Amino acid sequence: MFSIIEHIEYLMTRHDCVTVPGWGAFIANYGAAGYDAERAVFMRPQRMIGFNASVNHNDGLLAQSLMRRESVSYDNAMRFIADSVASFQQQLATDGEVSMGRLGYFRRNQGQHIEFVPFSHLQANDQFFGLSDLEIATVSALEEQRAADEAAAVPAIVPKERNLFTRKVGRIAASVVVLIGLGVLLSTPVIVDRERPDMASIAPSVTAPHAQPLAPTVQDGAVSQTFTRVDEYQAIAETGNTVGKYYMVIATLRNQRELDAFKAANQSLVPYMKMLDYKGLTCVYVARSDDYGKLMNLRHKLPEGLRDVWIYNR
């Protein structure tokens, strides 16, 4: 996909400042780890992305990224950056906000000032990836909890010991019952016919259980399956790809050969694909909506290799 936004995202994982000529600079701000006594939480180190519109000179970092990945000349790279900045400014004037992919978005507040709102789930925090806040209770809190648990514990009920005479009488009665049962069993003759092996025997036998076949259910003359297939792109299908000012673009291709190869590699998405023309390139999008945030939330429904989407506003 050909967009300067993904280049900015990539560069912010490796640099603390990325300048977009004519627009401004994205700057990383660091916060040290610390302990919040009120919440009993040890907070992880943080790296948040800020923006400074005054720093808009060309340091060559973004242009070099375009030249390296897109195989374009320096002049073409600078021309593409200028076109992108003009598109950002037009979208900000028309819609009041501009997306910067996973970094955040720009919006025009009530005072007509431009404000950058970073997302809290940044992938620009690679050096802190995997760290999370840790709940660590103080010793006094643990002691209070243990005291509360002990106070709430219910004591066990110990049955009273029965009288010694009662226990002896019970044992004697049980012994008498056992003796009477043995007498009846031994005095009853048992006829064994050795010529009839199919007769029931007094000796116990062990029979293995027979496996019962799983009978399918029948509805309206058709056998129903025990599972139901769920469309993994149901959310995209419900959003639709024919109405809305925002387009969720998953690929930008240069010719029919690249388009055919892309469809062959993503056959499960072909029913949802539609095309639009962007400066001679073919953009493939799978969903449209008037709600920008709704499209951004659909990214996790796509295959992992296509989640760097481009939200385009024609």
mmCIF file of C-alpha atoms in Angstrom:
data_model
loop_
_atom_site.group_PDB
_atom_site.id
_atom_site.type_symbol
_atom_site.label_atom_id
_atom_site.label_comp_id
_atom_site.label_asym_id
_atom_site.label_seq_id
_atom_site.Cartn_x
_atom_site.Cartn_y
_atom_site.Cartn_z
ATOM 1 C CA MET A 1 0.000 0.000 0.000
ATOM 2 C CA PHE A 2 1.458 3.375 -1.043
ATOM 3 C CA SER A 3 0.942 5.961 1.705
ATOM 4 C CA ILE A 4 3.259 8.143 3.778
ATOM 5 C CA ILE A 5 1.298 7.207 6.930
ATOM 6 C CA GLU A 6 2.753 3.702 7.081
ATOM 7 C CA HIS A 7 6.230 5.178 6.560
ATOM 8 C CA ILE A 8 5.674 7.546 9.498
ATOM 9 C CA GLU A 9 4.472 4.623 11.664
ATOM 10 C CA TYR A 10 7.553 2.588 10.738
ATOM 11 C CA LEU A 11 9.988 5.443 11.378
ATOM 12 C CA MET A 12 8.447 6.256 14.779
ATOM 13 C CA THR A 13 9.368 2.750 15.998
ATOM 14 C CA ARG A 14 13.035 3.565 15.346
ATOM 15 C CA HIS A 15 13.334 7.326 15.852
ATOM 16 C CA ASP A 16 12.146 9.827 18.448
ATOM 17 C CA CYS A 17 11.360 12.525 15.860
ATOM 18 C CA VAL A 18 9.925 12.208 12.336
ATOM 19 C CA THR A 19 9.319 15.410 10.387
ATOM 20 C CA VAL A 20 6.722 15.762 7.625
ATOM 21 C CA PRO A 21 7.770 18.763 5.497
ATOM 22 C CA GLY A 22 5.013 21.383 5.400
ATOM 23 C CA TRP A 23 2.966 19.636 8.117
ATOM 24 C CA GLY A 24 4.949 19.196 11.358
ATOM 25 C CA ALA A 25 6.967 16.762 13.456
ATOM 26 C CA PHE A 26 5.913 13.691 15.422
ATOM 27 C CA ILE A 27 7.945 13.579 18.650
ATOM 28 C CA ALA A 28 8.228 10.763 21.215
ATOM 29 C CA ASN A 29 7.758 11.695 24.882
ATOM 30 C CA TYR A 30 8.914 9.339 27.627
ATOM 31 C CA GLY A 31 7.480 8.673 31.068
ATOM 32 C CA ALA A 32 9.428 6.796 33.733
ATOM 33 C CA ALA A 33 8.089 3.821 35.673
ATOM 34 C CA GLY A 34 6.569 4.623 39.051
ATOM 35 C CA TYR A 35 4.345 3.418 41.876
ATOM 36 C CA ASP A 36 0.801 4.717 42.382
ATOM 37 C CA ALA A 37 0.155 4.218 46.109
ATOM 38 C CA GLU A 38 -3.523 5.148 45.849
ATOM 39 C CA ARG A 39 -4.244 2.385 43.301
ATOM 40 C CA ALA A 40 -1.473 0.042 44.575
ATOM 41 C CA VAL A 41 -0.158 -0.280 41.003
ATOM 42 C CA PHE A 42 3.439 -0.254 39.768
ATOM 43 C CA MET A 43 3.164 1.541 36.403
ATOM 44 C CA ARG A 44 5.274 0.528 33.414
ATOM 45 C CA PRO A 45 7.474 2.977 31.485
ATOM 46 C CA GLN A 46 5.564 4.808 28.783
ATOM 47 C CA ARG A 47 6.350 6.314 25.392
ATOM 48 C CA MET A 48 3.669 8.573 23.970
ATOM 49 C CA ILE A 49 3.667 10.374 20.626
ATOM 50 C CA GLY A 50 3.212 14.150 20.497
ATOM 51 C CA PHE A 51 3.141 16.605 17.604
ATOM 52 C CA ASN A 52 4.773 19.992 17.005
ATOM 53 C CA ALA A 53 3.490 21.926 13.988
ATOM 54 C CA SER A 54 6.341 24.470 14.254
ATOM 55 C CA VAL A 55 8.974 21.875 13.345
ATOM 56 C CA ASN A 56 8.151 21.352 9.660
ATOM 57 C CA HIS A 57 11.512 21.555 7.918
ATOM 58 C CA ASN A 58 12.753 18.748 5.665
ATOM 59 C CA ASP A 59 15.275 16.518 7.452
ATOM 60 C CA GLY A 60 15.209 13.944 4.609
ATOM 61 C CA LEU A 61 14.203 11.031 6.870
ATOM 62 C CA LEU A 62 10.711 10.520 5.403
ATOM 63 C CA ALA A 63 11.898 11.046 1.801
ATOM 64 C CA GLN A 64 14.660 8.442 2.239
ATOM 65 C CA SER A 65 12.118 5.922 3.531
ATOM 66 C CA LEU A 66 9.955 6.452 0.428
ATOM 67 C CA MET A 67 12.969 6.179 -1.891
ATOM 68 C CA ARG A 68 14.144 2.982 -0.240
ATOM 69 C CA ARG A 69 10.835 1.086 -0.144
ATOM 70 C CA GLU A 70 8.925 2.490 -3.135
ATOM 71 C CA SER A 71 11.981 2.720 -5.440
ATOM 72 C CA VAL A 72 11.310 6.334 -6.436
ATOM 73 C CA SER A 73 13.625 9.262 -6.952
ATOM 74 C CA TYR A 74 14.126 12.021 -4.380
ATOM 75 C CA ASP A 75 12.103 14.518 -6.428
ATOM 76 C CA ASN A 76 9.191 12.091 -6.808
ATOM 77 C CA ALA A 77 9.317 11.298 -3.105
ATOM 78 C CA MET A 78 9.124 14.991 -2.175
ATOM 79 C CA ARG A 79 6.311 15.510 -4.685
ATOM 80 C CA PHE A 80 4.339 12.630 -3.159
ATOM 81 C CA ILE A 81 4.869 14.042 0.360
ATOM 82 C CA ALA A 82 3.612 17.450 -0.786
ATOM 83 C CA ASP A 83 0.522 15.874 -2.393
ATOM 84 C CA SER A 84 -0.184 13.934 0.791
ATOM 85 C CA VAL A 85 0.112 17.047 2.956
ATOM 86 C CA ALA A 86 -2.279 18.899 0.638
ATOM 87 C CA SER A 87 -4.732 15.991 0.927
ATOM 88 C CA PHE A 88 -4.455 16.100 4.742
ATOM 89 C CA GLN A 89 -5.163 19.831 4.799
ATOM 90 C CA GLN A 90 -8.174 19.476 2.486
ATOM 91 C CA GLN A 91 -9.627 16.614 4.535
ATOM 92 C CA LEU A 92 -9.093 18.556 7.776
ATOM 93 C CA ALA A 93 -10.911 21.550 6.328
ATOM 94 C CA THR A 94 -13.775 19.409 5.003
ATOM 95 C CA ASP A 95 -14.291 16.791 7.732
ATOM 96 C CA GLY A 96 -12.586 18.356 10.721
ATOM 97 C CA GLU A 97 -10.281 15.373 11.310
ATOM 98 C CA VAL A 98 -7.480 13.422 9.632
ATOM 99 C CA SER A 99 -6.316 9.906 10.524
ATOM 100 C CA MET A 100 -2.658 9.059 11.075
ATOM 101 C CA GLY A 101 -3.186 5.296 11.127
ATOM 102 C CA ARG A 102 -2.160 3.633 14.388
ATOM 103 C CA LEU A 103 -0.462 6.774 15.734
ATOM 104 C CA GLY A 104 -3.633 8.818 16.313
ATOM 105 C CA TYR A 105 -5.594 11.498 14.490
ATOM 106 C CA PHE A 106 -5.783 15.263 13.988
ATOM 107 C CA ARG A 107 -8.928 17.230 14.746
ATOM 108 C CA ARG A 108 -10.018 20.842 14.713
ATOM 109 C CA ASN A 109 -11.326 21.791 18.157
ATOM 110 C CA GLN A 110 -13.921 24.409 19.028
ATOM 111 C CA GLY A 111 -11.331 27.177 18.933
ATOM 112 C CA GLN A 112 -10.465 26.166 15.362
ATOM 113 C CA HIS A 113 -7.008 25.084 16.512
ATOM 114 C CA ILE A 114 -5.544 21.851 15.169
ATOM 115 C CA GLU A 115 -5.008 19.220 17.844
ATOM 116 C CA PHE A 116 -3.256 15.828 17.622
ATOM 117 C CA VAL A 117 -4.868 13.019 19.654
ATOM 118 C CA PRO A 118 -2.542 9.983 20.064
ATOM 119 C CA PHE A 119 -3.919 6.482 20.471
ATOM 120 C CA SER A 120 -3.096 4.741 23.758
ATOM 121 C CA HIS A 121 -2.429 1.344 22.100
ATOM 122 C CA LEU A 122 0.586 2.547 20.098
ATOM 123 C CA GLN A 123 2.830 0.089 18.328
ATOM 124 C CA ALA A 124 5.505 2.788 18.508
ATOM 125 C CA ASN A 125 6.337 1.562 22.029
ATOM 126 C CA ASP A 126 8.414 -1.371 20.805
ATOM 127 C CA GLN A 127 11.138 -0.996 23.455
ATOM 128 C CA PHE A 128 8.448 -1.448 26.148
ATOM 129 C CA PHE A 129 6.489 -4.129 24.285
ATOM 130 C CA GLY A 130 5.229 -6.857 26.624
ATOM 131 C CA LEU A 131 5.385 -4.748 29.778
ATOM 132 C CA SER A 132 2.189 -4.035 31.689
ATOM 133 C CA ASP A 133 1.143 -2.358 34.915
ATOM 134 C CA LEU A 134 1.621 -4.581 37.966
ATOM 135 C CA GLU A 135 -0.655 -4.617 40.995
ATOM 136 C CA ILE A 136 1.474 -4.782 44.167
ATOM 137 C CA ALA A 137 -0.417 -4.498 47.460
ATOM 138 C CA THR A 138 1.340 -3.094 50.534
ATOM 139 C CA VAL A 139 2.083 -5.229 53.598
ATOM 140 C CA SER A 140 -0.518 -3.376 55.666
ATOM 141 C CA ALA A 141 -3.195 -4.028 53.017
ATOM 142 C CA LEU A 142 -2.319 -7.736 52.963
ATOM 143 C CA GLU A 143 -2.550 -7.938 56.761
ATOM 144 C CA GLU A 144 -5.946 -6.211 56.740
ATOM 145 C CA GLN A 145 -7.214 -8.652 54.105
ATOM 146 C CA ARG A 146 -5.990 -11.661 56.083
ATOM 147 C CA ALA A 147 -7.666 -10.375 59.269
ATOM 148 C CA ALA A 148 -10.931 -9.880 57.354
ATOM 149 C CA ASP A 149 -10.743 -13.418 55.926
ATOM 150 C CA GLU A 150 -10.150 -14.909 59.370
ATOM 151 C CA ALA A 151 -13.083 -12.986 60.838
ATOM 152 C CA ALA A 152 -15.385 -14.180 58.054
ATOM 153 C CA ALA A 153 -14.371 -17.854 58.431
ATOM 154 C CA VAL A 154 -17.147 -20.138 59.794
ATOM 155 C CA PRO A 155 -15.965 -22.608 62.518
ATOM 156 C CA ALA A 156 -16.410 -26.283 61.697
ATOM 157 C CA ILE A 157 -19.273 -28.107 63.463
ATOM 158 C CA VAL A 158 -17.970 -31.129 65.470
ATOM 159 C CA PRO A 159 -20.617 -33.819 66.039
ATOM 160 C CA LYS A 160 -21.237 -34.881 69.622
ATOM 161 C CA GLU A 161 -19.842 -38.291 70.637
ATOM 162 C CA ARG A 162 -22.515 -40.948 71.003
ATOM 163 C CA ASN A 163 -23.011 -42.948 74.174
ATOM 164 C CA LEU A 164 -20.679 -45.996 74.569
ATOM 165 C CA PHE A 165 -23.626 -48.342 75.269
ATOM 166 C CA THR A 166 -25.439 -47.203 72.111
ATOM 167 C CA ARG A 167 -22.379 -47.910 69.966
ATOM 168 C CA LYS A 168 -21.997 -51.445 71.359
ATOM 169 C CA VAL A 169 -25.657 -52.264 70.719
ATOM 170 C CA GLY A 170 -25.354 -51.055 67.124
ATOM 171 C CA ARG A 171 -22.315 -53.264 66.490
ATOM 172 C CA ILE A 172 -24.061 -56.360 67.909
ATOM 173 C CA ALA A 173 -27.175 -55.763 65.755
ATOM 174 C CA ALA A 174 -25.074 -55.401 62.617
ATOM 175 C CA SER A 175 -23.252 -58.677 63.365
ATOM 176 C CA VAL A 176 -26.564 -60.544 63.812
ATOM 177 C CA VAL A 177 -27.819 -59.299 60.422
ATOM 178 C CA VAL A 178 -24.634 -60.468 58.693
ATOM 179 C CA LEU A 179 -24.873 -63.975 60.265
ATOM 180 C CA ILE A 180 -28.523 -64.398 59.228
ATOM 181 C CA GLY A 181 -27.663 -63.409 55.637
ATOM 182 C CA LEU A 182 -24.831 -65.945 55.429
ATOM 183 C CA GLY A 183 -27.118 -68.677 56.763
ATOM 184 C CA VAL A 184 -29.732 -68.084 54.096
ATOM 185 C CA LEU A 185 -27.121 -68.010 51.322
ATOM 186 C CA LEU A 186 -25.401 -71.248 52.345
ATOM 187 C CA SER A 187 -28.627 -73.180 52.899
ATOM 188 C CA THR A 188 -30.045 -72.453 49.419
ATOM 189 C CA PRO A 189 -28.958 -75.046 46.756
ATOM 190 C CA VAL A 190 -27.516 -73.766 43.503
ATOM 191 C CA ILE A 191 -28.130 -75.884 40.376
ATOM 192 C CA VAL A 192 -25.354 -75.642 37.805
ATOM 193 C CA ASP A 193 -26.021 -77.127 34.343
ATOM 194 C CA ARG A 194 -22.627 -77.490 32.672
ATOM 195 C CA GLU A 195 -24.273 -78.498 29.404
ATOM 196 C CA ARG A 196 -25.879 -75.045 29.031
ATOM 197 C CA PRO A 197 -23.088 -72.480 28.814
ATOM 198 C CA ASP A 198 -25.555 -69.774 27.863
ATOM 199 C CA MET A 199 -27.287 -69.880 31.265
ATOM 200 C CA ALA A 200 -26.619 -67.173 33.798
ATOM 201 C CA SER A 201 -23.762 -67.984 36.162
ATOM 202 C CA ILE A 202 -23.223 -66.993 39.751
ATOM 203 C CA ALA A 203 -19.699 -65.869 38.803
ATOM 204 C CA PRO A 204 -19.505 -62.237 37.857
ATOM 205 C CA SER A 205 -18.624 -61.304 34.282
ATOM 206 C CA VAL A 206 -17.290 -58.114 32.762
ATOM 207 C CA THR A 207 -18.817 -56.915 29.534
ATOM 208 C CA ALA A 208 -17.236 -54.066 27.565
ATOM 209 C CA PRO A 209 -19.698 -51.355 26.613
ATOM 210 C CA HIS A 210 -20.614 -51.194 22.932
ATOM 211 C CA ALA A 211 -19.914 -47.942 21.147
ATOM 212 C CA GLN A 212 -23.128 -46.330 20.022
ATOM 213 C CA PRO A 213 -22.998 -44.560 16.630
ATOM 214 C CA LEU A 214 -23.784 -40.891 16.729
ATOM 215 C CA ALA A 215 -27.099 -40.493 14.932
ATOM 216 C CA PRO A 216 -27.440 -37.259 12.996
ATOM 217 C CA THR A 217 -30.601 -35.279 13.425
ATOM 218 C CA VAL A 218 -33.022 -35.033 10.507
ATOM 219 C CA GLN A 219 -34.903 -31.870 9.711
ATOM 220 C CA ASP A 220 -37.241 -31.612 6.720
ATOM 221 C CA GLY A 221 -35.731 -34.736 5.175
ATOM 222 C CA ALA A 222 -32.134 -33.411 5.313
ATOM 223 C CA VAL A 223 -29.392 -34.481 7.699
ATOM 224 C CA SER A 224 -28.287 -31.519 9.829
ATOM 225 C CA GLN A 225 -24.646 -31.107 10.824
ATOM 226 C CA THR A 226 -23.551 -30.703 14.459
ATOM 227 C CA PHE A 227 -21.706 -27.468 13.715
ATOM 228 C CA THR A 228 -22.448 -24.186 11.952
ATOM 229 C CA ARG A 229 -19.905 -22.339 9.822
ATOM 230 C CA VAL A 230 -19.447 -18.730 10.853
ATOM 231 C CA ASP A 231 -18.369 -16.144 8.309
ATOM 232 C CA GLU A 232 -15.122 -14.707 9.652
ATOM 233 C CA TYR A 233 -15.743 -11.475 7.714
ATOM 234 C CA GLN A 234 -19.348 -11.025 8.897
ATOM 235 C CA ALA A 235 -18.554 -7.611 10.426
ATOM 236 C CA ILE A 236 -17.155 -6.370 7.108
ATOM 237 C CA ALA A 237 -20.173 -7.722 5.224
ATOM 238 C CA GLU A 238 -22.570 -5.937 7.608
ATOM 239 C CA THR A 239 -20.713 -2.637 7.225
ATOM 240 C CA GLY A 240 -20.975 -2.839 3.434
ATOM 241 C CA ASN A 241 -18.763 -1.449 0.693
ATOM 242 C CA THR A 242 -21.150 0.708 -1.352
ATOM 243 C CA VAL A 243 -22.158 3.600 0.943
ATOM 244 C CA GLY A 244 -20.076 6.025 3.010
ATOM 245 C CA LYS A 245 -17.523 8.779 2.543
ATOM 246 C CA TYR A 246 -14.679 6.753 4.127
ATOM 247 C CA TYR A 247 -13.081 3.823 2.250
ATOM 248 C CA MET A 248 -11.077 1.080 4.027
ATOM 249 C CA VAL A 249 -8.308 0.488 1.428
ATOM 250 C CA ILE A 250 -6.259 -2.706 1.860
ATOM 251 C CA ALA A 251 -3.999 -2.463 -1.218
ATOM 252 C CA THR A 252 -2.786 -0.001 -3.862
ATOM 253 C CA LEU A 253 -1.749 -1.697 -7.121
ATOM 254 C CA ARG A 254 -0.142 -0.478 -10.339
ATOM 255 C CA ASN A 255 -1.522 -2.810 -13.013
ATOM 256 C CA GLN A 256 -3.877 -5.712 -13.756
ATOM 257 C CA ARG A 257 -1.161 -8.305 -13.163
ATOM 258 C CA GLU A 258 -0.653 -7.110 -9.595
ATOM 259 C CA LEU A 259 -4.422 -7.012 -9.079
ATOM 260 C CA ASP A 260 -4.843 -10.628 -10.264
ATOM 261 C CA ALA A 261 -2.000 -11.770 -8.033
ATOM 262 C CA PHE A 262 -3.508 -9.962 -5.030
ATOM 263 C CA LYS A 263 -6.914 -11.583 -5.600
ATOM 264 C CA ALA A 264 -5.318 -15.021 -5.932
ATOM 265 C CA ALA A 265 -3.515 -14.541 -2.620
ATOM 266 C CA ASN A 266 -6.653 -13.304 -0.808
ATOM 267 C CA GLN A 267 -9.499 -15.349 -2.315
ATOM 268 C CA SER A 268 -11.588 -15.242 0.863
ATOM 269 C CA LEU A 269 -11.823 -11.434 0.570
ATOM 270 C CA VAL A 270 -12.654 -11.326 -3.148
ATOM 271 C CA PRO A 271 -16.475 -11.185 -2.569
ATOM 272 C CA TYR A 272 -16.000 -7.970 -0.548
ATOM 273 C CA MET A 273 -13.444 -6.231 -2.827
ATOM 274 C CA LYS A 274 -14.221 -3.110 -4.856
ATOM 275 C CA MET A 275 -11.885 -0.799 -6.768
ATOM 276 C CA LEU A 276 -11.343 2.945 -7.024
ATOM 277 C CA ASP A 277 -8.844 4.974 -9.051
ATOM 278 C CA TYR A 278 -6.240 7.095 -7.249
ATOM 279 C CA LYS A 279 -3.837 9.064 -9.485
ATOM 280 C CA GLY A 280 -3.540 6.230 -11.997
ATOM 281 C CA LEU A 281 -3.304 3.522 -9.340
ATOM 282 C CA THR A 282 -5.953 0.933 -8.467
ATOM 283 C CA CYS A 283 -7.015 0.991 -4.814
ATOM 284 C CA VAL A 284 -8.757 -2.116 -3.434
ATOM 285 C CA TYR A 285 -11.202 -1.446 -0.590
ATOM 286 C CA VAL A 286 -13.476 -3.829 1.320
ATOM 287 C CA ALA A 287 -15.701 -1.551 3.399
ATOM 288 C CA ARG A 288 -17.206 1.958 3.404
ATOM 289 C CA SER A 289 -18.836 3.975 6.151
ATOM 290 C CA ASP A 290 -19.528 7.520 7.303
ATOM 291 C CA ASP A 291 -18.058 6.509 10.680
ATOM 292 C CA TYR A 292 -14.251 6.658 10.559
ATOM 293 C CA GLY A 293 -13.799 4.892 13.900
ATOM 294 C CA LYS A 294 -16.015 1.987 12.836
ATOM 295 C CA LEU A 295 -13.709 1.212 9.915
ATOM 296 C CA MET A 296 -10.621 1.408 12.124
ATOM 297 C CA ASN A 297 -12.186 -1.116 14.507
ATOM 298 C CA LEU A 298 -12.663 -3.589 11.609
ATOM 299 C CA ARG A 299 -8.918 -3.984 11.016
ATOM 300 C CA HIS A 300 -8.546 -6.997 13.312
ATOM 301 C CA LYS A 301 -11.108 -8.863 11.165
ATOM 302 C CA LEU A 302 -8.665 -8.833 8.228
ATOM 303 C CA PRO A 303 -5.765 -11.256 7.721
ATOM 304 C CA GLU A 304 -2.685 -10.185 9.654
ATOM 305 C CA GLY A 305 -0.798 -9.074 6.555
ATOM 306 C CA LEU A 306 -3.592 -6.647 5.500
ATOM 307 C CA ARG A 307 -4.252 -4.819 8.779
ATOM 308 C CA ASP A 308 -2.236 -1.711 7.822
ATOM 309 C CA VAL A 309 -5.290 -0.245 6.145
ATOM 310 C CA TRP A 310 -5.603 3.199 4.564
ATOM 311 C CA ILE A 311 -8.747 5.150 5.365
ATOM 312 C CA TYR A 312 -9.378 7.225 2.229
ATOM 313 C CA ASN A 313 -11.908 10.036 1.919
ATOM 314 C CA ARG A 314 -12.761 10.812 -1.697
#
